[in-house]
PDB file of C-alpha atoms in Angstrom:
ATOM      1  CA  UNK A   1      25.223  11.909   1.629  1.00 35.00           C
ATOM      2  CA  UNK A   2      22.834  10.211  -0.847  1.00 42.00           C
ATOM      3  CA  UNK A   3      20.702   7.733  -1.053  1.00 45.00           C
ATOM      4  CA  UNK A   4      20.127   4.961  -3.698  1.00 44.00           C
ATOM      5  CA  UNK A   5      17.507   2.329  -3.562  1.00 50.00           C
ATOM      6  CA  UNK A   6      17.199  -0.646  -6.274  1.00 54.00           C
ATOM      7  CA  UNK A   7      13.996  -2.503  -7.062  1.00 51.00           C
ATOM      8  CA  UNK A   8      14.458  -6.048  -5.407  1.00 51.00           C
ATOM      9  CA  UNK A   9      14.388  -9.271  -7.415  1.00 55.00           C
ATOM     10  CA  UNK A  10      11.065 -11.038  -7.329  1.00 55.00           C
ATOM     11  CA  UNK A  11      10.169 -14.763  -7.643  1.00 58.00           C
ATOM     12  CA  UNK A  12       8.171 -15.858 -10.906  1.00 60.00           C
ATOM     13  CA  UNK A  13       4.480 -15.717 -10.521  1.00 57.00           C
ATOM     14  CA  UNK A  14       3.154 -18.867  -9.360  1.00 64.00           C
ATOM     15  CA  UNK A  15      -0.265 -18.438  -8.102  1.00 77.00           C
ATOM     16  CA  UNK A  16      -2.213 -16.167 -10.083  1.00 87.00           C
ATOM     17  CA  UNK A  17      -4.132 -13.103  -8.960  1.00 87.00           C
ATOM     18  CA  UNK A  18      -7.942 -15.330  -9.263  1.00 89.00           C
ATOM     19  CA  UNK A  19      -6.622 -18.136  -7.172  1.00 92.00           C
ATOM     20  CA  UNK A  20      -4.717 -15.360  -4.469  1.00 92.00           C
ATOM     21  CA  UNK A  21      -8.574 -13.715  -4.067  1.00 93.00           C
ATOM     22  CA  UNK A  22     -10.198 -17.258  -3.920  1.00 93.00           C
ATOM     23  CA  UNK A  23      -8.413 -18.351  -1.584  1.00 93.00           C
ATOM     24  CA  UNK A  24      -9.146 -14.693   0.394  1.00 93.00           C
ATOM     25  CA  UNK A  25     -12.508 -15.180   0.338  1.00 95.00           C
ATOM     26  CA  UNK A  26     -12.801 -18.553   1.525  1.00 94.00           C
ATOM     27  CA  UNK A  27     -10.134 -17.651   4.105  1.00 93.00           C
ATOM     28  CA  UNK A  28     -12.368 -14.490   5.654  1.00 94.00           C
ATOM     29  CA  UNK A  29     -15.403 -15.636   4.463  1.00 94.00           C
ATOM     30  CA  UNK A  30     -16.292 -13.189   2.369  1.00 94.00           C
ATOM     31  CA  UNK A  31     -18.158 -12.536  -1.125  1.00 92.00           C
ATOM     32  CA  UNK A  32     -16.458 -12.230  -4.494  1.00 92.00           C
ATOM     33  CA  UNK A  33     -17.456  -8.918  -4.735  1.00 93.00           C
ATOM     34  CA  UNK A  34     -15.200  -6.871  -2.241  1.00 97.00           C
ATOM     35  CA  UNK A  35     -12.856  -4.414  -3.110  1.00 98.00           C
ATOM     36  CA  UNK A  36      -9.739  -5.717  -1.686  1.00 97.00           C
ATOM     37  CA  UNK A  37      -7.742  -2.793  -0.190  1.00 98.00           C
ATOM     38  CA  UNK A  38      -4.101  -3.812   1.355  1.00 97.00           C
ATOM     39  CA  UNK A  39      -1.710  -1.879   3.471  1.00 94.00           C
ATOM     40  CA  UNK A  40       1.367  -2.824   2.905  1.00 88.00           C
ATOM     41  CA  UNK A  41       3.074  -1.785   5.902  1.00 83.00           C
ATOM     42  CA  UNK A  42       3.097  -3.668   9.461  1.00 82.00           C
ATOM     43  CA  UNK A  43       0.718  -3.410  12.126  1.00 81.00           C
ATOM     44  CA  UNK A  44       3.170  -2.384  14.416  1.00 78.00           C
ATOM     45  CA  UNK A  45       3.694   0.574  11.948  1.00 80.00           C
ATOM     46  CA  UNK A  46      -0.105   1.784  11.710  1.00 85.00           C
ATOM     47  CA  UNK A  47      -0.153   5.327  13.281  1.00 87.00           C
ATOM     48  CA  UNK A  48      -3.432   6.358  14.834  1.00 87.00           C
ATOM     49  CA  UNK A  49      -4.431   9.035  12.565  1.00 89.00           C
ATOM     50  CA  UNK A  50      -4.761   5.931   9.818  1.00 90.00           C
ATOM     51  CA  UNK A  51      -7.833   5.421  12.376  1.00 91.00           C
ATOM     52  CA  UNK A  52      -9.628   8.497  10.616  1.00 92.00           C
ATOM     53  CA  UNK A  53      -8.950   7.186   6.848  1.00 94.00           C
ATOM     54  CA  UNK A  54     -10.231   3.598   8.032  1.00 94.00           C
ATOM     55  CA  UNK A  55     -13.849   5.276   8.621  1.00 95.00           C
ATOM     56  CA  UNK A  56     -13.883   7.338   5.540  1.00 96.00           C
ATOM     57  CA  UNK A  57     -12.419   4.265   3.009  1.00 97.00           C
ATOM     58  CA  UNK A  58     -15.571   2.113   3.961  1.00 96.00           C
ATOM     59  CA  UNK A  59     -17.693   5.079   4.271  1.00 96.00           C
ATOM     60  CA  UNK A  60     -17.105   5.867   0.084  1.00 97.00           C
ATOM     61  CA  UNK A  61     -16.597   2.002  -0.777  1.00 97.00           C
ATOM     62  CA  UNK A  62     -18.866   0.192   0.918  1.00 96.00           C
ATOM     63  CA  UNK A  63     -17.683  -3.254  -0.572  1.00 97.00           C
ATOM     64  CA  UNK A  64     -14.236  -2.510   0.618  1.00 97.00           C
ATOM     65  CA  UNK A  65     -12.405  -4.984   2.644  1.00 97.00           C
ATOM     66  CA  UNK A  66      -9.017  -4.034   4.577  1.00 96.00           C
ATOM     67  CA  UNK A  67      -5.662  -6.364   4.995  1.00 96.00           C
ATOM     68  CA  UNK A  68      -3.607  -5.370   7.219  1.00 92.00           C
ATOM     69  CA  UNK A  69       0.272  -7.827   7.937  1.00 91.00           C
ATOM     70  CA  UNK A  70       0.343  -9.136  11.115  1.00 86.00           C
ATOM     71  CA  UNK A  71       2.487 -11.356  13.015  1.00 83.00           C
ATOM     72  CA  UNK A  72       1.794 -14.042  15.447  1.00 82.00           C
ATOM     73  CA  UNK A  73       4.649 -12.789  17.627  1.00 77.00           C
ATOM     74  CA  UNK A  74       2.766  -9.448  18.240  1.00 73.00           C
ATOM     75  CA  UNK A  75      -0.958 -10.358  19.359  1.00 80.00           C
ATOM     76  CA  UNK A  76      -0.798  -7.367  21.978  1.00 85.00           C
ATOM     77  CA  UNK A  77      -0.553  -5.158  18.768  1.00 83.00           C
ATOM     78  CA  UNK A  78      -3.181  -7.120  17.160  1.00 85.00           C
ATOM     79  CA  UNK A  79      -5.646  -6.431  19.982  1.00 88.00           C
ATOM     80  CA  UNK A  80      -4.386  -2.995  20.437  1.00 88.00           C
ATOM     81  CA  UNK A  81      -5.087  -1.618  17.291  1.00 85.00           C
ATOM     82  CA  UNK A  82      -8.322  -3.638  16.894  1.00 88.00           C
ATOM     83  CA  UNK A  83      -9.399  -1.600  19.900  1.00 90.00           C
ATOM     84  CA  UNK A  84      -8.457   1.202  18.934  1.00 90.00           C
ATOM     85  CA  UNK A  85      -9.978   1.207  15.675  1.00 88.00           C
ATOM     86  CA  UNK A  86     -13.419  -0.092  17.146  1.00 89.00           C
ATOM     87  CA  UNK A  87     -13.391   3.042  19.044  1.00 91.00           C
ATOM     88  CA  UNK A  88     -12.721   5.284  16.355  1.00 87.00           C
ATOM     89  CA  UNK A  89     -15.758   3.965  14.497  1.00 90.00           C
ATOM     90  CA  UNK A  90     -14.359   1.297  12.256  1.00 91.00           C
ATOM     91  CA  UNK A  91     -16.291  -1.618  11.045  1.00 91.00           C
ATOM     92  CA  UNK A  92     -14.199  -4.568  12.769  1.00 91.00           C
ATOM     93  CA  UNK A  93     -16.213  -7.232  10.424  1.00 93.00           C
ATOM     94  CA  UNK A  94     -14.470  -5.554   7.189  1.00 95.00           C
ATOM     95  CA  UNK A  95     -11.005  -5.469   8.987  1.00 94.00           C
ATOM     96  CA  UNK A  96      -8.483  -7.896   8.414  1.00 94.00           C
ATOM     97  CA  UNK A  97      -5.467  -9.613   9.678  1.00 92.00           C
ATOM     98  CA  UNK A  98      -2.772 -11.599   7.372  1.00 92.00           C
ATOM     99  CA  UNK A  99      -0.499 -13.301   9.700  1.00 89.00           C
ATOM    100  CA  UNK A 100       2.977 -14.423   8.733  1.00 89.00           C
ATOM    101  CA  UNK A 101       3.344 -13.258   5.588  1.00 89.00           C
ATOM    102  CA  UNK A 102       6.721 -13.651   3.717  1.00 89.00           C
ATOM    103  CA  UNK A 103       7.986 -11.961   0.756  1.00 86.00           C
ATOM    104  CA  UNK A 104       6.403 -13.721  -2.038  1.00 89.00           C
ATOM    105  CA  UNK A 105       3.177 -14.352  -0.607  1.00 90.00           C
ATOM    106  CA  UNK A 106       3.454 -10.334   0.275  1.00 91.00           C
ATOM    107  CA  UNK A 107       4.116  -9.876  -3.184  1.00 92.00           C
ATOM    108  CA  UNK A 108       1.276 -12.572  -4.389  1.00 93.00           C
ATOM    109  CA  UNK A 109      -1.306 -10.204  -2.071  1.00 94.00           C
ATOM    110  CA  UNK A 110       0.043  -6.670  -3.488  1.00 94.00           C
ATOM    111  CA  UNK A 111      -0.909  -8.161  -7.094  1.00 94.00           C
ATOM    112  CA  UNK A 112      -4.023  -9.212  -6.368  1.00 95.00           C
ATOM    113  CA  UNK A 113      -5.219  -6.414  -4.492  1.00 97.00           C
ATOM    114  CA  UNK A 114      -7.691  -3.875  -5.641  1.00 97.00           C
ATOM    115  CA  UNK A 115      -5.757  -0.731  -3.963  1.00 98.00           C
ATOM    116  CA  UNK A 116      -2.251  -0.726  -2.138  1.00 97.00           C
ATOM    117  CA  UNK A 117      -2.078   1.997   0.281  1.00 96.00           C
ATOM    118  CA  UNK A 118       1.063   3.187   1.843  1.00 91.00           C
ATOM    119  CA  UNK A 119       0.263   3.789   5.722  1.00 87.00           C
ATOM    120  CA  UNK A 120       0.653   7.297   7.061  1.00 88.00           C
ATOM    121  CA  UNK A 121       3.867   8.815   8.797  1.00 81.00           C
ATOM    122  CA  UNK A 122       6.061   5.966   8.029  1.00 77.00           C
ATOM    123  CA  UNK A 123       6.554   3.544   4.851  1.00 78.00           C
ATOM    124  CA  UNK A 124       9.423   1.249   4.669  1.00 77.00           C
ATOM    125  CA  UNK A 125      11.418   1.466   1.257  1.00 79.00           C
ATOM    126  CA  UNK A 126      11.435  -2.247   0.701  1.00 83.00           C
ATOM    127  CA  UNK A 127       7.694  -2.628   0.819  1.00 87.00           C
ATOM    128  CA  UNK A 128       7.159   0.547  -2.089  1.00 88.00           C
ATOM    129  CA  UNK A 129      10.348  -1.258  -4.087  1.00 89.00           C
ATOM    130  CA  UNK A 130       8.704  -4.798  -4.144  1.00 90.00           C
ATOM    131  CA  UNK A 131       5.517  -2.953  -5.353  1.00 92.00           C
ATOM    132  CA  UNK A 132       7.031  -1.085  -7.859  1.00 92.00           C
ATOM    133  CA  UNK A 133       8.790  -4.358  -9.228  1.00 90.00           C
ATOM    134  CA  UNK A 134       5.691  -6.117  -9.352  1.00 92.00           C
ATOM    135  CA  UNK A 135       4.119  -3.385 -11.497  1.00 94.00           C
ATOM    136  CA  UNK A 136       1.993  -2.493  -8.500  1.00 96.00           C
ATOM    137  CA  UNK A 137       0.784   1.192  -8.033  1.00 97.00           C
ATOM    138  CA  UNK A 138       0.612   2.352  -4.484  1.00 97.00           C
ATOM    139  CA  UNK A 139      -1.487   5.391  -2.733  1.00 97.00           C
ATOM    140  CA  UNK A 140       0.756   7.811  -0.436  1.00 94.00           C
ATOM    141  CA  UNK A 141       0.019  10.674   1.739  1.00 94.00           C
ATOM    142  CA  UNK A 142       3.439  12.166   2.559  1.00 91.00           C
ATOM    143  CA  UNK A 143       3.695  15.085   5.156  1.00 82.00           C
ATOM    144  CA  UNK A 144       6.638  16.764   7.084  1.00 77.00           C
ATOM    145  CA  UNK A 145       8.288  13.852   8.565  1.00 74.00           C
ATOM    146  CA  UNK A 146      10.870  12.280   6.107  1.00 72.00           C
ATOM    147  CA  UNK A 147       9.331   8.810   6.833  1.00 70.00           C
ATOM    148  CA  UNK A 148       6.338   9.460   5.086  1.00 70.00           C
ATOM    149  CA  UNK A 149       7.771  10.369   1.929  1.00 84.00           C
ATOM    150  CA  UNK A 150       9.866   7.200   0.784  1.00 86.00           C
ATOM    151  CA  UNK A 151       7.111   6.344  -1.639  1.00 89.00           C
ATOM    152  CA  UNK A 152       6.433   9.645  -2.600  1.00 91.00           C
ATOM    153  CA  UNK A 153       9.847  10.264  -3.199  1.00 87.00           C
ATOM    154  CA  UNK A 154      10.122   6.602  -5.405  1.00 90.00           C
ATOM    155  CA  UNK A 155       7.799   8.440  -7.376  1.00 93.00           C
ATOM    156  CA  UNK A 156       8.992  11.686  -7.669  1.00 91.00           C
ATOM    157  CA  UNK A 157      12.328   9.507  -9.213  1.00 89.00           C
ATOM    158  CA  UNK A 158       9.951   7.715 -11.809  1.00 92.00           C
ATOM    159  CA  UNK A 159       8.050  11.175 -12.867  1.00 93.00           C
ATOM    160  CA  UNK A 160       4.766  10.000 -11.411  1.00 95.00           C
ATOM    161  CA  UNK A 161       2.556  12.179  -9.414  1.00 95.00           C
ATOM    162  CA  UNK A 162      -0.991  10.677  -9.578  1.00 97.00           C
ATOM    163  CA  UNK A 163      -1.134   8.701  -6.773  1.00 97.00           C
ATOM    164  CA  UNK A 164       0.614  11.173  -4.488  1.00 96.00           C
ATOM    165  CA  UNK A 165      -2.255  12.398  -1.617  1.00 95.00           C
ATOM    166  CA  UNK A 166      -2.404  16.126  -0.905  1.00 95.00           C
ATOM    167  CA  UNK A 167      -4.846  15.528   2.384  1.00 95.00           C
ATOM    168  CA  UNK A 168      -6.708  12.992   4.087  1.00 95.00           C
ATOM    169  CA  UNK A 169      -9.607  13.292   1.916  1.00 97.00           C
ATOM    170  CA  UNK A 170      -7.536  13.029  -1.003  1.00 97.00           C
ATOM    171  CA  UNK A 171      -5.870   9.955   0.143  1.00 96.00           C
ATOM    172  CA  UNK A 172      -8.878   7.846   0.704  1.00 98.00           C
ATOM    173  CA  UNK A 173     -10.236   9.227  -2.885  1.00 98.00           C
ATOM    174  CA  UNK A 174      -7.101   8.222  -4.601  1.00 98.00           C
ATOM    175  CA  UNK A 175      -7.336   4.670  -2.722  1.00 98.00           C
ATOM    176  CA  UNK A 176     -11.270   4.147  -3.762  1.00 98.00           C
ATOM    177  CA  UNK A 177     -10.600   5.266  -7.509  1.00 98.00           C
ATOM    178  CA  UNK A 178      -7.877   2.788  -7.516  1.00 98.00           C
ATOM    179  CA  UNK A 179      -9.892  -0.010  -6.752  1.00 98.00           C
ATOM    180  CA  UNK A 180     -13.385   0.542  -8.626  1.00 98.00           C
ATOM    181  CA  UNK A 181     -11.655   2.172 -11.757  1.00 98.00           C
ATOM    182  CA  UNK A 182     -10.124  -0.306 -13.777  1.00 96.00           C
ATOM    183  CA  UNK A 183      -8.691   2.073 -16.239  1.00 98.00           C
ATOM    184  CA  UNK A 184      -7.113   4.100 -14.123  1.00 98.00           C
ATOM    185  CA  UNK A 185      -5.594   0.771 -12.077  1.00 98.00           C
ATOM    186  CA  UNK A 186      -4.443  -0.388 -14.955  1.00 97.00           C
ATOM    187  CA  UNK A 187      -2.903   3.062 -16.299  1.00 97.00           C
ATOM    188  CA  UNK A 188      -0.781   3.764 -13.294  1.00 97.00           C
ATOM    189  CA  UNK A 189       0.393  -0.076 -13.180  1.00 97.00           C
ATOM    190  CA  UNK A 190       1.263   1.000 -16.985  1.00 97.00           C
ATOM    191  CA  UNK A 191       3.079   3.911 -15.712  1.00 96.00           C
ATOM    192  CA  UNK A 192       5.174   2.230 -13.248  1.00 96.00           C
ATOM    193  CA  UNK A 193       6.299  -0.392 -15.674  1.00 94.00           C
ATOM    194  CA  UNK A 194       7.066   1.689 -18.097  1.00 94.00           C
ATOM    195  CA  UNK A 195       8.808   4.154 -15.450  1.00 93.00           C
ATOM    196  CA  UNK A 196      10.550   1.644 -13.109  1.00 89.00           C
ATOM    197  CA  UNK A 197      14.025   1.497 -14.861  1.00 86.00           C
ATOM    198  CA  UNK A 198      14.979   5.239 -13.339  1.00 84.00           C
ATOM    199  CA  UNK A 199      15.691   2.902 -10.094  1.00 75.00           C
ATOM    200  CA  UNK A 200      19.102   2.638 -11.517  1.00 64.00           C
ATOM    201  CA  UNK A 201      22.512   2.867 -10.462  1.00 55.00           C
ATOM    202  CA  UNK A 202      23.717   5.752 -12.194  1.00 54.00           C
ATOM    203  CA  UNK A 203      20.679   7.908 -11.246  1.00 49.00           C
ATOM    204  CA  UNK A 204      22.320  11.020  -9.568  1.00 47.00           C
ATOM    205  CA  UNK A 205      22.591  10.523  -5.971  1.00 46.00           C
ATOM    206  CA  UNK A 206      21.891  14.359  -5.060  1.00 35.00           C
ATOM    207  CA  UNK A 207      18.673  14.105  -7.537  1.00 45.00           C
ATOM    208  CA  UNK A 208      17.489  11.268  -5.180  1.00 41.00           C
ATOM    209  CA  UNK A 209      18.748  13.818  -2.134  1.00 45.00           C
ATOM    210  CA  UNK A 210      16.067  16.753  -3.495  1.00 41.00           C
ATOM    211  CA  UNK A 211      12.813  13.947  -4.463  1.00 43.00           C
ATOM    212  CA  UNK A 212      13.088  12.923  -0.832  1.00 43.00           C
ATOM    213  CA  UNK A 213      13.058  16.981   0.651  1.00 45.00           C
ATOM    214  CA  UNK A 214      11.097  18.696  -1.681  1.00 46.00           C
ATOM    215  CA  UNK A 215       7.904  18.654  -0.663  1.00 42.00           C
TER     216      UNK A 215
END
C-alpha cells in the first residue's frame, strides 16, 4: 500500500514575521535578540531523550529561546515535562509554552521562527506539510522507528538532504546553524520552495513507499 501526502492550503499572510516576534517578546518578556527555536510538534509528543538536545541547544546558542505547543486541556503534561526537563539540566527561564495555538497562528510562529525542529521519535505529517507550504525548512533526526522519519522522508521526496540529522550532536548543530546563519536559512527555505511541487499527485506511490524505509 502507498502513501501520498499533499501540502495543505494556507491562509494569506496577515501578520508579518516583525510583528509575530514583537509580540513574542513582549509576551515572555524577553530581549530582541533571542534566537527563536520552535518545535513544532505537541507537548504531549516530546519524548524524553529530546531532554538531552534541550541542554546541548542552549549550551551552543546561548541566546536561544525554546517554544514548545501546549494546550490548556493538558496542564498535567505541562508540569510533567517542565519537571522533567528541570531535572535533566534545562534552563526553565529559556523554556516556553504557546498555549492554544491554531493553524494559522501555528503557521504565523513557524515563519517567524529562527529554527523549526522536528521532535524526536515521532513527527506528525501535517505539521512538516504546513512547513513545507510556508517555505519553512525544518531540522529532523530520524532513527528506526517509522514515526521519526515522516519529515525525513518529505525530504527525501523533494531531493533535500541538508537538514536531515545523522546523531544527536548533529541535530542540535543543524538546529543552531539554522538560526544564526542567515544564508544558509534562507538557502534551504530556497530549496524547499523551489522543491515543494514533487508533493504531487502523480508522484509514484511505491517511490513514496522506499523514501519512508530507506534509511
Amino acid at each position: 500500500m502507498g502513501i501520498y501526502h499533499k501540502l495543505p492550503a494556507l491562509s494569506k499572510k496577515s501578520i508579518n514575521r516583525g510583528q509575530v516576534r514583537k509580540a513574542i517578546e513582549e509576551r515572555f518578556d524577553i530581549s530582541s535578540d533571542f534566537h527563536f527555536y520552535l518545535a513544532i510538534e505537541s507537548i504531549i509528543h516530546i519524548h524524553p531523550d529530546f531532554d538531552a538536545a534541550v541542554v546541548k541547544l542552549f549550551e551552543k546558542d546561548q541566546t536561544a529561546r525554546l517554544f514548545l505547543l501546549s494546550t490548556s486541556s493538558r496542564k498535567i503534561w505541562k508540569s510533567q515535562l517542565q519537571a522533567r526537563m528541570e531535572a535533566a539540566g534545562v534552563d526553565q527561564g529559556r523554556l516556553h509554552f504557546l498555549t492554544d495555538v491554531d493553524q494559522k497562528q501555528e503557521t504565523m510562529l513557524m515563519r517567524a521562527a529562527d529554527a523549526v525542529i522536528a521532535s524526536l521519535h515521532l513527527t506528525r505529517p501535517r505539521a512538516s506539510l504546513q512547513a513545507f507550504a510556508a517555505g519553512v525548512p525544518v531540522v529532523t533526526f530520524p532513527n528506526e522507528l517509522w514515526a521519526s522519519r515522516i519529515t525525513y522522508g518529505f525530504y527525501r521526496q523533494m531531493g533535500i538532504n541538508d537538514l536531515i540529522a545523522t546523531s544527536l550532536d548533529d541535530y542540535v548543530a543543524l538546529a543552531v546553524k539554522l538560526a544564526t546563519d542567515t544564508a544558509f536559512h534562507k538557502r534551504m527555505a530556497q530549496l524547499i520552495k523551489r522543491n515543494r511541487s514533487k508533493f504531487r499527485p502523480n508522484f509514484p506511490k511505491w517511490r513514496i513507499r522506499t523514501i519512508y524505509t530507506d534509511i
